[in-house]
Tab-separated table of C-alpha atoms and ligand atoms in Angstrom:
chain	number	residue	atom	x	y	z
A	289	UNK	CA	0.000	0.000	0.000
A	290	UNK	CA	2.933	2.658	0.590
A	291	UNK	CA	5.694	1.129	-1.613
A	292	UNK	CA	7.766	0.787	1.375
A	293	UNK	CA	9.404	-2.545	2.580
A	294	UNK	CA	10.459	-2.205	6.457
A	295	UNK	CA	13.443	-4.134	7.016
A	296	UNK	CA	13.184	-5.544	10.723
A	297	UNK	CA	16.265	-5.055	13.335
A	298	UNK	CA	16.530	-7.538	15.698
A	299	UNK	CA	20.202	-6.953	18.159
A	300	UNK	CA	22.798	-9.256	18.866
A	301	UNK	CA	24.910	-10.197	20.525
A	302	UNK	CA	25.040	-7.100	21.775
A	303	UNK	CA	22.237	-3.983	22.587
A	304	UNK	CA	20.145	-6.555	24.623
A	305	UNK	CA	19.724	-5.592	27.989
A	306	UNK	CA	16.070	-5.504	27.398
A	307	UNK	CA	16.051	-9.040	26.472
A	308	UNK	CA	18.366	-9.936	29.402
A	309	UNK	CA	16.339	-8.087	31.780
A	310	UNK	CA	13.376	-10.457	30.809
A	311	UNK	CA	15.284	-13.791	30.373
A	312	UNK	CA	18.858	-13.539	32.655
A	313	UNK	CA	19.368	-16.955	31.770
A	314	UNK	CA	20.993	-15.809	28.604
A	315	UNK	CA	23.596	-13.815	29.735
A	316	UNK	CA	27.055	-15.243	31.024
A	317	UNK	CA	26.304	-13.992	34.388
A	318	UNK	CA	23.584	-14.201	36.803
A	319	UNK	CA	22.058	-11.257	36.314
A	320	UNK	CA	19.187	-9.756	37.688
A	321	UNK	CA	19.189	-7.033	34.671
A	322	UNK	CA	17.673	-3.637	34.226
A	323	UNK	CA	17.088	-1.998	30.566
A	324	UNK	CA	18.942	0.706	30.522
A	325	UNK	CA	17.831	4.131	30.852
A	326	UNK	CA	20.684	6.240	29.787
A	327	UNK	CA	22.725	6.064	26.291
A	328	UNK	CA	25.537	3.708	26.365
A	329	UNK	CA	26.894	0.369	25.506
A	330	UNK	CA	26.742	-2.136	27.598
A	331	UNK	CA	28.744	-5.206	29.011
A	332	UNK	CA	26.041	-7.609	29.541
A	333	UNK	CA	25.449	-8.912	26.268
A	334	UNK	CA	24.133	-12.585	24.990
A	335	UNK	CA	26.175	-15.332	25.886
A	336	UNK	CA	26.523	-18.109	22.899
A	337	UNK	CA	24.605	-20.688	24.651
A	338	UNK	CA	22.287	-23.221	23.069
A	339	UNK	CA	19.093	-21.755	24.660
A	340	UNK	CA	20.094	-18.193	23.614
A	341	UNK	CA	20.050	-20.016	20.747
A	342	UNK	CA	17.159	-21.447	20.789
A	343	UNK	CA	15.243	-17.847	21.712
A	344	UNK	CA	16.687	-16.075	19.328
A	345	UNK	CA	15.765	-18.889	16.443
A	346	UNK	CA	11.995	-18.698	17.689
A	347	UNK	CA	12.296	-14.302	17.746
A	348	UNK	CA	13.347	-14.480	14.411
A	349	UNK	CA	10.557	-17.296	13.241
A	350	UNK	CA	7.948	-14.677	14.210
A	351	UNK	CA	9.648	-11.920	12.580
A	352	UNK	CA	10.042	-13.754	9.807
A	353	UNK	CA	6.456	-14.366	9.585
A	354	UNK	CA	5.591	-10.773	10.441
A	355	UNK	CA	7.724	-8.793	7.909
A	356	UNK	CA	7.916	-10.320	3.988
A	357	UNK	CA	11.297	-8.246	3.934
A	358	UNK	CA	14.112	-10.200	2.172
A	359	UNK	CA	16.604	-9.430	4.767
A	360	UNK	CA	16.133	-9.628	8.054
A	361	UNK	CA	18.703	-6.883	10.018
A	362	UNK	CA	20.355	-8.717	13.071
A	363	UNK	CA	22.297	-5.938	14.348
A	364	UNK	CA	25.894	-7.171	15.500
A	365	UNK	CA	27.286	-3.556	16.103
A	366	UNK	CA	28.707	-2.642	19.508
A	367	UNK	CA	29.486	-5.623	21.361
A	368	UNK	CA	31.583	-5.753	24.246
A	369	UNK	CA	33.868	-9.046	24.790
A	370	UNK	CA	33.900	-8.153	28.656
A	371	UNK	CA	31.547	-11.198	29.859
A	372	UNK	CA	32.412	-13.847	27.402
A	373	UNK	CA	36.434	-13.095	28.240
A	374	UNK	CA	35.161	-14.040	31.797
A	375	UNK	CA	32.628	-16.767	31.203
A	376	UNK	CA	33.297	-20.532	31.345
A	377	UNK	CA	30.652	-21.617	28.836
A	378	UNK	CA	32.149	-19.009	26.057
A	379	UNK	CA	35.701	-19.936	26.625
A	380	UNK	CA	35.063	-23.785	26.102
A	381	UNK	CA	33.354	-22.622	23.400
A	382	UNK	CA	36.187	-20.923	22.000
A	383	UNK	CA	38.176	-23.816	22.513
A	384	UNK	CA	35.890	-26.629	21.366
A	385	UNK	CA	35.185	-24.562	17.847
A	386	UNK	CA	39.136	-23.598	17.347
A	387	UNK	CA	38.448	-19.753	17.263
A	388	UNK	CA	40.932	-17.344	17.640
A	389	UNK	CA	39.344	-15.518	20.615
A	390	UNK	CA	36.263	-13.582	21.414
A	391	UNK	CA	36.073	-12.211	18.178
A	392	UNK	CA	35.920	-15.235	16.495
A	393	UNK	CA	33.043	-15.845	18.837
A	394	UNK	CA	31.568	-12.809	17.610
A	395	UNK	CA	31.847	-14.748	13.922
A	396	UNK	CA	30.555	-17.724	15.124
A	397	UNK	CA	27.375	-15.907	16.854
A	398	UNK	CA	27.017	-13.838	13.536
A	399	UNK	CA	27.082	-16.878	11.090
A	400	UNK	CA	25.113	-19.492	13.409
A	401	UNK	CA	22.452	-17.174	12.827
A	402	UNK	CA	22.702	-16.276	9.310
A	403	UNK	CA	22.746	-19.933	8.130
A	404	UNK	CA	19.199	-20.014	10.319
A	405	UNK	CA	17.833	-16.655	8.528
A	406	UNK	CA	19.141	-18.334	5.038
A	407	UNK	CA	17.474	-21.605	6.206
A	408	UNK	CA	14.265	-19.884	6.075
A	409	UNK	CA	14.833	-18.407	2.577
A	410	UNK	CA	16.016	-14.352	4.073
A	411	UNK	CA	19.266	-12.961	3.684
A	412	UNK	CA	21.134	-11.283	6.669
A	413	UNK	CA	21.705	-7.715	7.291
A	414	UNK	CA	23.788	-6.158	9.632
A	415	UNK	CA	26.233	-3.412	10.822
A	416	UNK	CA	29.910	-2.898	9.948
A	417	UNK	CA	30.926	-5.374	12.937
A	418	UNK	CA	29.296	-8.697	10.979
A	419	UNK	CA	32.438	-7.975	8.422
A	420	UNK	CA	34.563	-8.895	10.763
A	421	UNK	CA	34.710	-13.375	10.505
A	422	UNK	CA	33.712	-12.840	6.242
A	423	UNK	CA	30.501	-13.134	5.338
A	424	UNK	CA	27.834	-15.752	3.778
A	425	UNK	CA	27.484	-14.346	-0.146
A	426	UNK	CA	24.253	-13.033	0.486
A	427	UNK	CA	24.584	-10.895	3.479
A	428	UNK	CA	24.843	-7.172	2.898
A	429	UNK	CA	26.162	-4.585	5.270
A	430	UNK	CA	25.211	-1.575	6.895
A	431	UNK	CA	28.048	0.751	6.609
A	432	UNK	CA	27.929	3.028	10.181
A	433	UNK	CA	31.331	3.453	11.232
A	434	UNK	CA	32.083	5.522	8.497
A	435	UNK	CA	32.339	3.931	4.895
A	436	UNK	CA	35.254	1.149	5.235
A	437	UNK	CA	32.818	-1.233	5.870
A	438	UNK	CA	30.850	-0.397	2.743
A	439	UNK	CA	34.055	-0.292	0.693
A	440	UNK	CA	35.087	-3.563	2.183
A	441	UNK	CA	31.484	-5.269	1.562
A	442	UNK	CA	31.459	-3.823	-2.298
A	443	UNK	CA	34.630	-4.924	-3.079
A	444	UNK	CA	34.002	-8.698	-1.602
A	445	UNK	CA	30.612	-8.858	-3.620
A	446	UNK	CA	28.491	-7.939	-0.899
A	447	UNK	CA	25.866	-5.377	-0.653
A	448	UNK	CA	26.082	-2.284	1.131
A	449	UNK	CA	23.798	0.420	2.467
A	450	UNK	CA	25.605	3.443	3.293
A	451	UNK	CA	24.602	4.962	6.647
A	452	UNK	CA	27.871	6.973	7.957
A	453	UNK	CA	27.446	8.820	10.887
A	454	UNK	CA	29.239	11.888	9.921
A	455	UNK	CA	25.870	12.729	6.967
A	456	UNK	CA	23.543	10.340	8.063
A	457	UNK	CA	22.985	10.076	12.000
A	458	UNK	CA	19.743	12.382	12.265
A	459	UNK	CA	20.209	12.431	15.765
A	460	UNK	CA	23.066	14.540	15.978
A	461	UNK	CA	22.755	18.717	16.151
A	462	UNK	CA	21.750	20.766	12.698
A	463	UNK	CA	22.620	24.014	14.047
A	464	UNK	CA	23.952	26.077	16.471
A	465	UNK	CA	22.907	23.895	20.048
A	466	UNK	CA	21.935	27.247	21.638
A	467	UNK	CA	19.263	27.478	19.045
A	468	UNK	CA	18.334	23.794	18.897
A	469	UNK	CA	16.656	21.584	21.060
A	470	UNK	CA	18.760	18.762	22.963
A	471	UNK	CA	20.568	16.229	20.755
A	472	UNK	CA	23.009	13.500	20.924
A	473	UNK	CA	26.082	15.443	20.013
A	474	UNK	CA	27.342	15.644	16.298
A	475	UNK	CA	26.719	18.687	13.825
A	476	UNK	CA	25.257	17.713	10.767
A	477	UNK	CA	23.563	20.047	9.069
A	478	UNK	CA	21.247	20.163	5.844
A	479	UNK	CA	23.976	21.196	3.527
A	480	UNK	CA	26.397	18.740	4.792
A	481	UNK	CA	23.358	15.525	4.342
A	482	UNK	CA	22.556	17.207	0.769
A	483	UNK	CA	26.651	17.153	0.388
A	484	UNK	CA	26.849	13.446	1.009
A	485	UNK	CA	27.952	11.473	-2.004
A	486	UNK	CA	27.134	7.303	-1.121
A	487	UNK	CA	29.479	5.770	-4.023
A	488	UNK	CA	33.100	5.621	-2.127
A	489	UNK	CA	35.262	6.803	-4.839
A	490	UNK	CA	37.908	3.987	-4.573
A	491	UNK	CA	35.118	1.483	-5.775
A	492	UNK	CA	35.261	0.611	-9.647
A	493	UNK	CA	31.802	0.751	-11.669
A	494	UNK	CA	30.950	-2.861	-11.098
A	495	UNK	CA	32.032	-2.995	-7.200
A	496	UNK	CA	30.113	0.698	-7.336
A	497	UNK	CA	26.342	-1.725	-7.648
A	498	UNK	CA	27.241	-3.249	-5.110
A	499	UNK	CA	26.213	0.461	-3.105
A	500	UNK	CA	22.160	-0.119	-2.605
A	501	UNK	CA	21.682	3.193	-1.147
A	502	UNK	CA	21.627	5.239	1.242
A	503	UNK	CA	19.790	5.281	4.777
A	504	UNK	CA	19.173	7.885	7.452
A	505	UNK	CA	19.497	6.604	11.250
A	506	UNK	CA	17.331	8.286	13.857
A	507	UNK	CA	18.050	7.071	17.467
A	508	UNK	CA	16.195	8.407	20.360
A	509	UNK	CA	18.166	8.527	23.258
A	510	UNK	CA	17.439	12.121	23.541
A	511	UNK	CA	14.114	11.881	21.512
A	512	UNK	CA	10.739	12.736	23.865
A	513	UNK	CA	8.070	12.385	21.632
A	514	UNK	CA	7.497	12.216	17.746
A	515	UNK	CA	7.240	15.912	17.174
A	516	UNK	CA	10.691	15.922	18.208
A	517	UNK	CA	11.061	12.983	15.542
A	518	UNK	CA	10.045	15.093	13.065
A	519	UNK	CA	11.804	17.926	14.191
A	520	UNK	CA	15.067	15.884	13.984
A	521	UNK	CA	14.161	14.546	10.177
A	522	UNK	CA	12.660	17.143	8.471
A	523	UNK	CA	13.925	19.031	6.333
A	524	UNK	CA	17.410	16.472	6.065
A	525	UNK	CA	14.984	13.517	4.804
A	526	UNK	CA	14.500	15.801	1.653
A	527	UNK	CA	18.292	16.384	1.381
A	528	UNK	CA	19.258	12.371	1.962
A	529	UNK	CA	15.965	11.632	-0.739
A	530	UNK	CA	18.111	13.317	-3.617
A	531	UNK	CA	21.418	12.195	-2.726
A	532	UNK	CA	19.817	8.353	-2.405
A	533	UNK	CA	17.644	9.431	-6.126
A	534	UNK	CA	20.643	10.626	-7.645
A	535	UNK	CA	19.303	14.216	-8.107
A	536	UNK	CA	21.675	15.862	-5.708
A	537	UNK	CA	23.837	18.848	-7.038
A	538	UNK	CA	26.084	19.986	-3.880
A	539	UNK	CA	27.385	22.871	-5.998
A	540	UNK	CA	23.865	24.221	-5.949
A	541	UNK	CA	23.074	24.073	-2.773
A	542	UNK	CA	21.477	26.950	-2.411
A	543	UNK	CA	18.913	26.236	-5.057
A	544	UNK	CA	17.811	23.190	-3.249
A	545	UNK	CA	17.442	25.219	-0.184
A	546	UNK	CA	14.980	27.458	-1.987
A	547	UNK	CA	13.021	24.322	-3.061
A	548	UNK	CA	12.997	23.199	0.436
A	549	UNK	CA	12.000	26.180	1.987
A	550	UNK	CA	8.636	26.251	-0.362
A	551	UNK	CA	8.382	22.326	1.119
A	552	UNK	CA	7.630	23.433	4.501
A	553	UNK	CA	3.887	25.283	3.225
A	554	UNK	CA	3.256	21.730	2.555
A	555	UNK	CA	4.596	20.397	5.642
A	556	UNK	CA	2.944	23.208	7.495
A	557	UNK	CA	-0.775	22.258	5.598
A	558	UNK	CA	0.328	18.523	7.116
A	559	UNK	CA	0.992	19.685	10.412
A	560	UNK	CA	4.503	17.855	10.500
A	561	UNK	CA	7.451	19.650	12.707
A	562	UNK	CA	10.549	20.658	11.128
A	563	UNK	CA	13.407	22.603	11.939
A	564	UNK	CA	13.678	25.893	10.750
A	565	UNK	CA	17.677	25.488	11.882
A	566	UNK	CA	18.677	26.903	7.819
A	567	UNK	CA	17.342	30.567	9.157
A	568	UNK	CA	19.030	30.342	12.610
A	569	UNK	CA	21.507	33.440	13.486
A	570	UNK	CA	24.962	32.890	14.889
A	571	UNK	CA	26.414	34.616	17.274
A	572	UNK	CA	30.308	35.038	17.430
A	573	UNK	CA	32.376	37.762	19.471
A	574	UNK	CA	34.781	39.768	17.528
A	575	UNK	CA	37.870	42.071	18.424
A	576	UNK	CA	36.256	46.025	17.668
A	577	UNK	CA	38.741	48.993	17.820
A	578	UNK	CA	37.560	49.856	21.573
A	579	UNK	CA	37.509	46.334	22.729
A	580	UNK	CA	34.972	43.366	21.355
A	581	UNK	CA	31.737	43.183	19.403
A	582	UNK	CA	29.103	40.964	18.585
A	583	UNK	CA	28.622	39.808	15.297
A	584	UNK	CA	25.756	37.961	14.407
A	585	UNK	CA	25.393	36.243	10.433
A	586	UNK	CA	22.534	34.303	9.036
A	587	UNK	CA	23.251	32.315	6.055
A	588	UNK	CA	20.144	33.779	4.260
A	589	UNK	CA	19.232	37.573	3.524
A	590	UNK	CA	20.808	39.696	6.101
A	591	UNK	CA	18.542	42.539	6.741
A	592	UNK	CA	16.433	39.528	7.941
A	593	UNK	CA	17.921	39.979	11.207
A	594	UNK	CA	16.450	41.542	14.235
A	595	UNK	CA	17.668	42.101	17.447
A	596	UNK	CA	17.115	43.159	21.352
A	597	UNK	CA	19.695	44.183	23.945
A	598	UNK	CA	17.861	44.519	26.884
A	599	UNK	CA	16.554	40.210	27.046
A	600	UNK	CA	13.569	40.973	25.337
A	601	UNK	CA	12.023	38.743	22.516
A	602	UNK	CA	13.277	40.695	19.403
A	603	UNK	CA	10.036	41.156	17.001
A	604	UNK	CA	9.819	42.443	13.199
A	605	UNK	CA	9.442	45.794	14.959
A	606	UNK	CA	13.252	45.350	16.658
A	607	UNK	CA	15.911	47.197	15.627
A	608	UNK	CA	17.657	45.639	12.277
A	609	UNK	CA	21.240	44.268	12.731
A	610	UNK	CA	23.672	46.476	10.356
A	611	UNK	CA	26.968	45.839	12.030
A	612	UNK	CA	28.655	44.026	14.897
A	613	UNK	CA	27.860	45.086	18.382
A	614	UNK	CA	29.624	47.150	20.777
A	615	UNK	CA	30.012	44.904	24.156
A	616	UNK	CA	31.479	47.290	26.961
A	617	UNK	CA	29.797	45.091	29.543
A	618	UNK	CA	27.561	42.323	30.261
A	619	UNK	CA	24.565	42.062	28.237
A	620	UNK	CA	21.895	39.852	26.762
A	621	UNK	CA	21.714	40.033	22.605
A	622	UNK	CA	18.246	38.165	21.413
A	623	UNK	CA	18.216	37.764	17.934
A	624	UNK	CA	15.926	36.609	15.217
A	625	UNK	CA	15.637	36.268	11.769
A	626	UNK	CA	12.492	37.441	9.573
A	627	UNK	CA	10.893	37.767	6.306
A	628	UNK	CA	7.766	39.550	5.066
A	629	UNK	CA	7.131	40.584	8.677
A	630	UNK	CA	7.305	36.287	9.783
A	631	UNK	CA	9.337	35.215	12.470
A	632	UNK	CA	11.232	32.226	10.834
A	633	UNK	CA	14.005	30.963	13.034
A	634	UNK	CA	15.022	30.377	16.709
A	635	UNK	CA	15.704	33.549	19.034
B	849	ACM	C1	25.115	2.085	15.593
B	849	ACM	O1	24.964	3.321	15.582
B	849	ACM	N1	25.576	1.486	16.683
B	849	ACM	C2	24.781	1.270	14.447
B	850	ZN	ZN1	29.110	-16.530	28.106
């Protein structure tokens, strides 16, 4: 009905406190476990047993069933070697199966499991880190490190979806964090997403199919509710949809801008959030001949920008910034940018 296939994630080893919380008998200690509340990566991860095994065979079979995707994504990013460096049952393992160490376990995990998702006629999908032991032919990779693993996967005959997180992490900042709401860290904004180019250069034209596309990673650690979700996508979905159609034209960047700009009347009509970040101000102090200034620059029109020095909410009817500001003390400078009378960005 929408032309869309959703490709279900499903994490391990690692990324599974949730599951360990529920079933501690999976883990290489004792637990009890708590899901985690904060952002991190954590120690307690699956340990290679046969009944983790076993519940992760009977996740996927309803998974499978659920989503008619042909791969299935089963994570393997981010997995500390803490527990199973510590734990009896992985060490025999280790032993029994002649692995190197606990990254060979890692392999092992990874490719237990994909010969059970290519059982079931699905192909695997997963992050940079299922590279690592080589790879069934049919499993692709999702290239989040940066774009090795995609270079690495194209040139073995694998397919890649490129996800860096330096253009493609929508949870990181897209503009100045004084004028943006709280995000994971990052600055990405909608010129550097429309900049991205997916095709690593050192890739020939036939390892270059092996490049499916492009995808744009949301994570919500610091997420509250889906306003904010569309705050964090909108506009850089529009500037990742040309670079993944193949219409993107970094040189013109600006005209794209203008295209996106007359995007949000439609995404106002639709009542989705967005963030107006392109319009923001910034702020920067500069040496003056008596001392310092404030400068403030807006990427679009300048005589846009209005301004307050006394910590009021500057309006259309605020003075108009012409030139960098005398500071001789302490002071509050509230800026804005507007056009045809509108307040468009963040004070
Ligand atoms: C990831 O961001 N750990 C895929
Ligand atoms: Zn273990």
């Amino acid at each position: 009905e929408r032309h869309i296939t959703v490709v279900p994630e499903i994490e391990m080893p690692g990324h599974a406190l949730a599951a360990l919380s529920a079933y501690p008998e999976l883990a290489c200690t004792e637990g009890p476990f708590e899901p985690a509340t904060k952002w991190g990566v954590f120690d307690d991860v699956f340990c290679p047993k046969e009944e983790t095994f076993t519940f992760l065979e009977n996740v996927l079979d309803e998974v499978i069933q659920l989503f008619p995707s042909q791969y299935i994504h089963i994570g393997g990013d981010e997995c500390p070697k803490t527990r199973w460096k510590e734990c009896a049952h992985c060490q025999e393992l280790i032993r029994k199966n002649n692995l190197k160490d606990e990254h060979g376990l890692q392999s092992y995990f990874i490719q237990r499991i994909e010969k059970y998702v290519n059982k079931k006629g699905r192909k695997i999908i997963g992050w940079d880190e299922i590279l690592e032991g080589g790879l069934a032919p049919n499993a692709a990779v999702m290239s989040w490190t940066g774009i090795k693993g995609g270079v690495e996967a194209a040139k073995t005959g694998h397919f890649a979806v490129m996800t860096p997180g330096s253009y493609c992490y929508f949870d990181h900042y897209q503009g100045d964090p004084q004028s943006e709401p709280n995000a994971f860290g990052g600055f990405t904004p909608l010129d550097k997403v429309y900049s991205y180019d997916p095709v690593p250069s050192e890739l020939n034209e036939k390892q270059a199919k092996y490049i499916l596309g492009v995808q744009a990673n949301l994570w919500t650690e610091y997420i509250e509710d889906f306003k904010h979700v569309q705050y964090m996508i909108f506009p850089r979905l529009m500037a990742l949809s040309e670079v993944a159609w193949g219409t993107s034209d970094p040189k013109n960047y600006k005209e794209f801008e203008n295209r996106v700009v007359q995007h949000f009347n439609i995404l106002d009509q639709m009542s989705i959030n967005y963030a107006k970040s392109i319009y923001n101000i910034s702020g920067n102090v500069i040496p003056n001949t008596n001392g310092i200034a404030y400068e403030l620059s807006t990427s679009q029109n300048p005589t846009g920008i209005r301004y307050t020095l006394e910590g009021s909410e500057p309006t259309f009817n605020s003075p108009v910034y012409q030139k960098p500001i005398p500071v001789s003390g302490s002071s509050a400078i509230k800026s804005a940018y507007f056009e045809n009378g509108q307040l468009k960005s963040a004070i």
